[in-house]
Coordinates of C-alpha atoms and ligand atoms in Angstrom, one line a residue:
Chain N
M197 CA 109.1 -37.5 143.9
D198 CA 109.5 -40.5 146.1
I199 CA 105.8 -41.2 146.5
L200 CA 106.2 -43.3 149.7
A201 CA 108.3 -40.7 151.4
H202 CA 106.0 -38.0 150.2
T203 CA 102.8 -39.7 151.5
M204 CA 104.5 -40.4 154.8
E205 CA 105.4 -36.8 155.2
K206 CA 102.1 -35.4 154.0
K207 CA 100.0 -38.0 155.9
I208 CA 98.3 -39.3 152.8
P209 CA 96.6 -42.7 153.3
F210 CA 98.3 -44.2 150.2
A211 CA 97.5 -47.9 151.0
V212 CA 94.4 -49.0 152.8
Q213 CA 93.2 -52.5 153.7
I214 CA 89.5 -53.1 154.2
N215 CA 88.4 -56.4 155.7
L216 CA 84.9 -56.9 154.3
T217 CA 83.8 -59.7 156.6
R218 CA 84.9 -61.9 159.5
R219 CA 82.9 -64.8 158.1
C220 CA 84.9 -67.7 156.6
N221 CA 84.2 -71.1 155.1
L222 CA 87.4 -72.6 156.5
R223 CA 88.6 -73.1 160.0
C224 CA 92.3 -72.5 159.8
I225 CA 94.0 -73.4 163.1
H226 CA 96.2 -70.3 163.1
C227 CA 93.6 -67.7 162.0
C228 CA 93.8 -64.4 163.8
V229 CA 90.3 -63.3 163.0
E230 CA 87.6 -63.8 165.6
K231 CA 84.6 -65.4 164.0
R232 CA 81.1 -64.3 164.9
D233 CA 78.9 -67.2 165.8
G234 CA 78.4 -69.6 163.0
E235 CA 78.7 -67.1 160.2
R236 CA 80.4 -69.3 157.7
R237 CA 78.0 -69.3 154.7
I238 CA 77.6 -67.1 151.7
G239 CA 74.6 -65.0 151.9
K240 CA 73.1 -61.7 152.8
T241 CA 75.5 -59.3 154.4
P242 CA 74.8 -59.3 158.2
D243 CA 73.8 -56.0 159.6
H244 CA 77.0 -55.3 161.5
E245 CA 79.1 -55.5 158.3
L246 CA 79.4 -52.4 156.2
N247 CA 76.9 -52.7 153.3
L248 CA 77.6 -52.0 149.6
E249 CA 76.3 -48.4 149.8
E250 CA 78.5 -47.7 152.9
I251 CA 81.5 -49.2 151.3
N252 CA 81.1 -47.3 148.1
R253 CA 80.9 -44.0 150.0
I254 CA 84.0 -45.0 151.9
L255 CA 85.8 -45.8 148.7
E256 CA 84.9 -42.3 147.4
Q257 CA 86.3 -40.7 150.5
L258 CA 89.5 -42.8 150.3
A259 CA 90.1 -41.8 146.7
E260 CA 89.6 -38.2 147.7
A261 CA 92.1 -38.6 150.4
G262 CA 94.8 -39.9 148.0
C263 CA 94.6 -43.7 148.5
L264 CA 95.8 -45.6 145.5
V265 CA 96.4 -49.2 146.8
L266 CA 93.3 -50.9 148.1
T267 CA 93.5 -54.3 149.7
L268 CA 90.2 -56.3 150.2
S269 CA 90.4 -59.1 152.7
G270 CA 88.4 -60.9 155.4
G271 CA 87.5 -63.5 156.8
E272 CA 86.9 -64.9 153.4
V273 CA 86.0 -62.0 151.0
L274 CA 84.3 -64.3 148.6
L275 CA 81.6 -64.8 151.2
R276 CA 80.5 -61.2 150.3
E277 CA 78.0 -61.7 147.5
D278 CA 78.6 -58.1 146.5
L279 CA 82.4 -58.5 146.2
I280 CA 82.5 -58.0 142.4
D281 CA 80.3 -54.9 142.7
I282 CA 82.7 -53.5 145.3
I283 CA 85.8 -54.2 143.1
R284 CA 84.0 -52.8 140.1
Y285 CA 83.3 -49.5 141.8
A286 CA 86.9 -49.4 143.2
R287 CA 88.2 -49.8 139.7
T288 CA 85.9 -47.1 138.5
L289 CA 87.5 -44.9 141.1
D290 CA 90.9 -46.0 139.7
F291 CA 92.3 -47.9 142.7
A292 CA 94.9 -50.6 142.4
V293 CA 93.0 -53.5 144.0
K294 CA 94.5 -56.5 145.7
V295 CA 92.3 -59.3 147.0
F296 CA 93.3 -61.7 149.8
T297 CA 91.4 -65.0 149.7
N298 CA 91.7 -68.7 150.6
G299 CA 90.8 -69.4 147.0
T300 CA 88.2 -72.1 147.6
L301 CA 85.1 -70.2 146.6
L302 CA 86.3 -68.7 143.3
G303 CA 84.1 -69.8 140.3
T304 CA 84.3 -69.0 136.6
K305 CA 82.2 -65.9 137.2
E306 CA 84.6 -64.4 139.8
I307 CA 87.8 -65.4 137.9
D308 CA 86.4 -63.8 134.7
A309 CA 85.5 -60.6 136.6
F310 CA 89.0 -60.5 138.3
Q311 CA 90.5 -60.7 134.8
K312 CA 88.3 -58.1 133.2
L313 CA 88.7 -55.7 136.1
H314 CA 92.5 -55.9 136.1
L315 CA 93.3 -56.6 139.7
Q316 CA 96.8 -55.7 140.9
E317 CA 97.2 -59.1 142.5
V318 CA 95.3 -61.9 144.1
H319 CA 96.9 -63.3 147.3
V320 CA 95.9 -66.8 148.1
S321 CA 96.7 -68.7 151.3
L322 CA 98.2 -72.1 150.7
Y323 CA 99.9 -74.0 153.5
A324 CA 101.3 -77.1 151.8
A325 CA 102.0 -78.8 148.5
N326 CA 100.3 -81.8 150.1
A327 CA 96.5 -81.9 150.3
K328 CA 96.4 -83.7 153.6
I329 CA 98.7 -81.3 155.4
H330 CA 96.9 -78.2 154.0
D331 CA 93.4 -79.6 154.7
G332 CA 94.6 -80.5 158.2
I333 CA 95.4 -76.8 158.8
T334 CA 92.2 -75.5 157.2
G335 CA 90.0 -78.1 158.9
V336 CA 88.1 -78.6 155.6
P337 CA 88.8 -81.7 153.5
G338 CA 89.0 -80.9 149.8
S339 CA 90.1 -77.3 150.4
W340 CA 93.6 -77.8 148.9
E341 CA 92.2 -79.2 145.7
K342 CA 89.9 -76.3 145.2
T343 CA 92.5 -73.7 146.0
V344 CA 95.1 -75.1 143.7
K345 CA 92.6 -75.6 140.9
N346 CA 91.5 -72.0 141.2
I347 CA 95.1 -70.7 141.3
R348 CA 95.8 -72.6 138.1
Q349 CA 92.6 -71.1 136.5
M350 CA 93.5 -67.6 137.5
R351 CA 97.0 -68.0 136.1
E352 CA 95.6 -69.4 132.8
K353 CA 93.6 -66.1 132.6
G354 CA 96.8 -64.1 133.2
I355 CA 95.8 -62.9 136.7
S356 CA 98.8 -62.2 138.9
V357 CA 98.7 -64.5 141.9
K358 CA 100.8 -64.6 145.0
I359 CA 100.7 -67.6 147.3
K360 CA 100.9 -66.6 151.0
C361 CA 102.2 -69.4 153.2
P362 CA 102.6 -68.8 156.9
V363 CA 105.2 -71.3 158.2
M364 CA 104.3 -73.1 161.4
R365 CA 105.0 -76.3 163.2
Q366 CA 102.4 -78.1 161.1
N367 CA 103.9 -77.3 157.7
I368 CA 107.6 -76.4 158.2
K369 CA 108.6 -79.4 156.0
E370 CA 106.4 -78.1 153.2
Y371 CA 107.5 -74.6 152.4
R372 CA 110.2 -75.6 149.9
K373 CA 107.6 -77.7 148.1
V374 CA 105.1 -74.8 148.2
Y375 CA 107.8 -72.7 146.5
D376 CA 108.2 -75.4 143.8
L377 CA 104.4 -75.6 143.3
A378 CA 104.1 -71.8 143.1
T379 CA 106.9 -71.8 140.5
D380 CA 105.1 -74.5 138.6
L381 CA 101.8 -72.6 138.7
G382 CA 103.5 -69.3 137.6
A383 CA 102.6 -67.7 140.9
G384 CA 104.8 -65.7 143.3
C385 CA 105.1 -66.7 146.9
A386 CA 105.8 -65.3 150.3
F387 CA 106.5 -67.1 153.5
D388 CA 105.9 -65.7 157.0
P389 CA 107.0 -67.3 160.2
V390 CA 105.1 -64.8 162.4
I391 CA 101.8 -66.4 163.5
T392 CA 99.9 -63.8 165.3
M393 CA 97.5 -64.1 168.2
R394 CA 93.7 -63.8 167.6
D395 CA 92.2 -60.4 167.5
D396 CA 90.0 -61.2 170.5
G397 CA 93.1 -61.6 172.6
N398 CA 93.2 -65.4 172.5
K399 CA 96.9 -66.5 172.4
D400 CA 96.4 -70.3 171.5
T401 CA 97.6 -69.7 167.9
L402 CA 101.1 -68.7 169.2
N403 CA 101.7 -72.4 170.0
Y404 CA 102.0 -73.0 166.3
R405 CA 105.0 -70.9 165.8
I406 CA 108.1 -72.9 164.8
A407 CA 110.9 -73.6 167.3
Q408 CA 113.8 -71.2 167.5
E409 CA 116.2 -73.6 165.9
D410 CA 113.9 -74.1 163.0
L411 CA 113.4 -70.4 162.6
Q412 CA 117.2 -70.0 162.5
M413 CA 117.4 -72.6 159.9
V414 CA 114.7 -71.3 157.6
L415 CA 116.1 -67.7 157.8
Q416 CA 119.3 -69.0 156.2
D417 CA 117.3 -70.4 153.3
P418 CA 117.0 -68.1 150.2
V419 CA 113.9 -70.0 149.2
F420 CA 112.3 -68.6 152.4
Y421 CA 112.7 -65.1 151.0
G422 CA 111.0 -66.1 147.7
G423 CA 114.1 -67.5 146.1
E424 CA 115.8 -65.3 143.6
K425 CA 113.1 -62.7 143.7
G426 CA 114.3 -62.3 147.3
E427 CA 111.1 -61.1 148.9
R428 CA 111.0 -60.7 152.7
P429 CA 108.2 -61.8 154.9
E430 CA 105.6 -59.1 154.4
N431 CA 104.6 -58.1 157.9
I432 CA 108.1 -56.8 158.7
S433 CA 108.9 -55.3 155.3
C434 CA 106.9 -52.2 156.0
L435 CA 109.5 -51.4 158.7
I436 CA 112.5 -52.1 156.7
T437 CA 111.6 -50.2 153.5
E438 CA 109.6 -47.3 154.6
I439 CA 111.1 -45.9 157.7
Y440 CA 110.9 -42.2 157.7
D441 CA 111.8 -39.4 160.2
D442 CA 112.3 -42.0 163.0
V443 CA 108.6 -42.8 163.2
L444 CA 107.6 -46.3 164.4
C445 CA 106.5 -47.5 161.0
S446 CA 104.0 -46.6 158.3
A447 CA 100.9 -47.2 160.5
G448 CA 98.7 -44.1 160.6
H449 CA 101.2 -42.2 158.4
N450 CA 100.4 -43.5 154.9
I451 CA 98.5 -46.7 155.6
C452 CA 95.5 -47.7 157.6
Y453 CA 93.0 -50.4 158.1
I454 CA 89.2 -50.5 158.1
S455 CA 87.3 -53.3 159.9
P456 CA 84.1 -55.0 158.6
E457 CA 82.2 -52.8 161.0
G458 CA 83.7 -49.6 159.8
E459 CA 86.3 -49.0 162.5
V460 CA 89.5 -47.3 161.3
N461 CA 92.8 -48.5 162.8
P462 CA 96.3 -47.2 162.0
C463 CA 97.2 -50.7 160.5
V464 CA 95.6 -54.1 160.2
Q465 CA 98.2 -55.2 162.8
L466 CA 97.6 -52.3 165.1
P467 CA 94.0 -52.6 166.5
I468 CA 93.6 -49.1 168.0
N469 CA 90.1 -48.0 167.2
S470 CA 90.5 -44.5 166.0
G471 CA 86.8 -43.9 165.0
N472 CA 84.0 -45.4 163.1
L473 CA 83.1 -44.5 159.5
R474 CA 79.4 -44.9 160.4
D475 CA 79.9 -41.9 162.8
H476 CA 82.5 -39.7 160.9
D477 CA 83.8 -39.4 157.4
F478 CA 87.2 -40.8 156.7
N479 CA 88.9 -37.4 156.4
W480 CA 87.8 -36.4 159.9
I481 CA 89.1 -39.7 161.5
W482 CA 92.4 -39.6 159.6
H483 CA 93.2 -36.0 160.4
N484 CA 91.4 -35.4 163.8
S485 CA 91.1 -38.7 165.7
P486 CA 93.1 -38.3 168.9
D487 CA 94.3 -42.0 168.6
M488 CA 95.6 -41.4 165.1
L489 CA 97.3 -38.2 166.1
N490 CA 98.9 -39.9 169.1
I491 CA 100.4 -42.7 166.9
R492 CA 101.7 -40.1 164.5
Q493 CA 103.7 -38.3 167.1
M494 CA 105.5 -41.4 168.5
R495 CA 109.1 -41.8 167.6
M496 CA 111.6 -44.6 167.8
K497 CA 113.4 -42.8 170.6
N498 CA 110.2 -43.2 172.7
V499 CA 110.5 -47.0 172.6
H500 CA 111.6 -48.3 176.0
G501 CA 113.1 -51.6 177.1
C502 CA 115.2 -52.1 173.9
K503 CA 118.0 -49.6 174.4
N504 CA 120.7 -52.1 175.6
C505 CA 119.5 -55.0 173.4
D506 CA 122.2 -57.0 171.7
Y507 CA 119.9 -57.8 168.8
L508 CA 118.9 -54.3 168.0
S509 CA 120.5 -54.3 164.6
W510 CA 118.6 -57.4 163.6
C511 CA 115.3 -56.3 164.9
A512 CA 112.3 -55.3 162.9
R513 CA 109.9 -54.5 165.7
C514 CA 106.3 -54.2 164.8
P515 CA 104.5 -51.9 167.2
G516 CA 101.3 -53.7 166.4
L517 CA 102.6 -57.0 167.5
A518 CA 104.2 -55.4 170.6
Y519 CA 100.8 -53.9 171.5
L520 CA 98.8 -57.1 170.7
E521 CA 101.1 -59.6 172.4
D522 CA 102.9 -57.7 175.0
G523 CA 100.4 -54.9 175.7
D524 CA 102.6 -51.9 175.0
L525 CA 103.2 -50.5 171.6
L526 CA 106.3 -48.7 172.8
G527 CA 107.7 -51.7 174.7
H528 CA 109.7 -54.7 173.5
S529 CA 107.9 -57.2 171.3
S530 CA 108.3 -60.9 172.0
A531 CA 107.7 -61.7 168.3
A532 CA 110.4 -59.3 167.2
C533 CA 112.8 -60.6 169.9
W534 CA 112.2 -64.2 168.6
L535 CA 112.9 -63.2 165.0
A536 CA 115.8 -60.9 165.9
K537 CA 117.5 -63.6 168.0
A538 CA 117.2 -66.1 165.2
K539 CA 118.7 -63.7 162.7
G540 CA 121.4 -62.5 165.1
N541 CA 122.4 -66.0 166.2
K542 CA 122.5 -67.1 162.6
T543 CA 124.8 -64.3 161.7
L544 CA 127.0 -64.7 164.8
I545 CA 127.3 -68.5 164.1
G546 CA 127.3 -68.5 160.4
G547 CA 129.6 -65.5 159.9
Chain Z
M243 CA 100.9 -41.9 112.5
I244 CA 100.5 -41.0 116.2
D245 CA 99.1 -37.5 115.4
N246 CA 95.9 -38.9 113.9
K247 CA 95.1 -41.0 116.9
Y248 CA 93.2 -40.5 120.1
I249 CA 95.1 -41.0 123.3
N250 CA 93.5 -43.0 126.1
R251 CA 94.7 -44.5 129.4
N252 CA 95.5 -48.1 129.4
E253 CA 92.9 -50.1 131.4
K254 CA 95.7 -52.0 133.1
T255 CA 96.6 -49.0 135.2
A256 CA 95.5 -47.5 138.5
S257 CA 96.1 -43.8 139.2
R258 CA 95.7 -41.0 141.6
I259 CA 96.5 -37.3 141.4
I260 CA 98.4 -36.6 144.6
D261 CA 99.3 -32.9 145.3
G262 CA 98.9 -32.1 141.6
Q263 CA 101.1 -35.0 140.4
A264 CA 99.8 -38.1 138.7
V265 CA 100.9 -41.3 140.5
I266 CA 100.2 -44.3 138.2
M267 CA 100.6 -48.0 138.8
T268 CA 101.0 -50.2 135.8
L269 CA 99.2 -53.3 137.0
E270 CA 101.0 -55.8 134.9
D271 CA 104.4 -55.2 136.5
N272 CA 103.2 -53.6 139.8
T273 CA 105.3 -50.6 139.1
L274 CA 104.6 -47.1 140.4
H275 CA 105.4 -44.1 138.2
T276 CA 105.1 -40.4 139.2
L277 CA 104.7 -37.9 136.5
N278 CA 105.8 -34.3 136.4
E279 CA 103.4 -31.4 135.9
I280 CA 103.2 -31.6 132.1
G281 CA 103.0 -35.4 132.3
S282 CA 100.2 -35.2 134.8
M283 CA 98.3 -32.8 132.6
I284 CA 98.7 -35.2 129.7
W285 CA 97.6 -38.1 131.9
E286 CA 94.4 -36.2 132.9
L287 CA 93.7 -35.2 129.3
S288 CA 94.1 -38.8 128.1
D289 CA 90.4 -39.8 127.8
G290 CA 90.1 -41.3 124.3
V291 CA 88.5 -38.1 123.1
R292 CA 91.6 -36.0 122.4
S293 CA 94.5 -36.2 120.0
I294 CA 98.0 -34.8 120.8
E295 CA 97.1 -31.6 119.0
D296 CA 94.0 -31.2 121.1
M297 CA 96.1 -31.7 124.3
A298 CA 98.7 -29.3 123.2
A299 CA 96.1 -26.6 122.5
I300 CA 94.6 -27.0 126.0
I301 CA 98.0 -26.9 127.6
H302 CA 99.0 -23.9 125.5
D303 CA 95.9 -22.1 126.7
E304 CA 97.2 -22.5 130.3
H305 CA 100.8 -21.7 129.4
K306 CA 100.5 -18.9 126.9
M307 CA 104.1 -17.8 127.2
V308 CA 105.4 -21.1 125.9
D309 CA 105.5 -21.6 122.1
Y310 CA 102.6 -23.9 120.9
E311 CA 105.0 -25.9 118.6
K312 CA 107.3 -26.6 121.6
I313 CA 104.3 -27.8 123.6
R314 CA 103.1 -30.0 120.8
T315 CA 106.5 -31.7 120.4
D316 CA 106.9 -32.1 124.1
C317 CA 103.4 -33.7 124.3
Q318 CA 104.3 -36.0 121.5
A319 CA 107.5 -37.1 123.2
F320 CA 105.7 -37.6 126.5
V321 CA 102.9 -39.6 125.0
K322 CA 105.4 -41.8 123.2
E323 CA 107.2 -42.4 126.5
L324 CA 104.0 -43.3 128.4
L325 CA 103.0 -45.6 125.5
S326 CA 106.2 -47.4 125.8
K327 CA 105.7 -47.9 129.5
G328 CA 102.2 -49.3 129.0
M329 CA 100.4 -46.4 130.6
L330 CA 98.6 -45.1 127.5
I331 CA 97.1 -46.6 124.4
L332 CA 96.3 -45.2 121.0
Q333 CA 92.8 -45.4 119.4
D334 CA 91.8 -44.9 115.8
N335 CA 88.3 -43.8 116.9
R336 CA 87.2 -41.3 119.5
T337 CA 85.7 -42.7 122.7
E338 CA 82.1 -41.6 122.9
E339 CA 81.9 -38.7 125.4
K340 CA 79.7 -39.5 128.4
D341 CA 77.0 -37.0 129.4
Ligands
LIG771 S1 102.0 -51.9 162.8 FE1 103.4 -53.5 162.2 S2 102.5 -54.4 160.3 FE2 101.6 -52.3 160.6 S3 102.9 -50.9 159.5 FE3 103.7 -51.0 161.6 S4 105.3 -52.5 161.5 FE4 104.0 -52.8 159.7
LIG772 S1 112.0 -55.8 170.4 FE1 113.4 -57.4 171.3 S2 115.0 -57.8 169.8 FE2 113.9 -55.9 169.2 S3 115.2 -54.3 170.1 FE3 113.6 -54.7 171.6 S4 114.4 -56.2 173.0 FE4 115.7 -56.2 171.2

C-alpha cells in the first residue's frame, strides 16, 4: 500500500506538527511566530502553553488516530524544560520524532538524550557560514558559534541533522557556503526562499524576500535544491509529491498542526482554528470540526483567479500562504506567483 | 542459529498499525516500509519474548487451515528479511516480560 495515498484517502493524520511554545531566546528578523511579551527564558511552562500532562494525553490520541511522524517545534523547543520527557513519551508510543530548533540551547544532556531516544532527525536553523551574518539575523551575538558547535556534537553522536536555511536579502550570498559547511559537518541541508509573514498578521518580514532576479538565479542552481541529493524547498514539496484526488494539498487530509495553546489547524501554514484540544479530544476535532470538514471538501477546481495564468504549470500554490498573505485560500497567492514567475521565466529564457 | 533466538524490534524504528497493516519507519535511513498481513502479525509479535517457533504457533492458531510447517518457514523468511532491513534484531536472551 502507498501509505501517503492511503492516509490521504482515509483521512488519517499521518504527520502532525506540535509547536510546544512561542517563547524563543533569539530574535530572528524574519521569524513568523508572534512572541508573547518578554517570554524568552527557560523556565516554568506558562499557563497558556499545554502542560506535560496535556501533551501526553494528546500524544496518546494522535497515536490512536494513526499519526506516525511527529514534529516538535516552537518558538524554541529547548525552552521547554520538559522537552526530553515529551520526546521520551512520544518514543514510548513509537512515533518517529523530528525536532526543529535553533541549536543554541543544546547541552550534553539533551544531545545524549536525542541519541538514546533515536530521533528521526533534528532540523537546525542556520543562516550563514559566517558568524557575523548569522548573528545579524538572529540578533544575538555568539549564536552562530553555539549552533555550529552543537550541530558538530550531534553529528559526532550519529544524530541525523538537517540544516534549514531560509534564503533572504541578508544571506543570499551565503547559501552556497552553508551548503559546504553542512557537507563538512555531515548534515543535510534545505534552502527556502519563501519568507512568510508573521502569524499575527504583520507583513514586515516579507521585505526580506530576495529580489525576483535573484530568485530566478538561485532557482537555476542545483546547490539550492540540496545539491546532488536534489531536495526541493520544503514548504512547497507537500504540494508536488502528495497531490491526491484534486484536493488543494495535504492540509487536513493526512497532516495537521497543533499550537502551543492546543488549537488544531489543518497545517502549520494554514492558521484556521478548527477546535481546541482543551475542549475536545483530537478525534472529535479531526472528524467533526466544521472547519476541518470544509477544507477537506475543497478541490483545485474551486480555485479562482488562476485559470488563465501563464505560469500555471510552474505554480506550487500553497493555500495557507494564499490565505495568510492574500486573505483567500482559494484565491491566487502572491508568494506562489513570485516563485512561479521566477521558475517560468528561467525556463523560458534558459530553454 | 536463528531458531534459538528471541525476536525483537530494533529500537531505531518507529511504527504504527494503520488499518491492520504495520507501517514502519527505519530511522537511520528515514525509510517507510509497509508490511502485509503476515508481516504485520510478525511485527506485533516481535517483543523479545518469542522465538520464530512461538510466533508460528500463534499465527497457526489463527490460521488453522494452513500447514504449521509452511507458516514456520514463512515466518523464518520474513524475519530474515526484516532483519536485513534493520527492522528487527535477534536476542540470545528473552526480554523480561512486563507486568
Ligand atoms: S497549506 Fe501549504 S504548507 Fe500546508 S500542506 Fe498545504 S501546501 Fe503544504
Ligand atoms: S497562484 Fe499565481 S502563479 Fe499560481 S496559478 Fe495562480 S495566478 Fe498563476
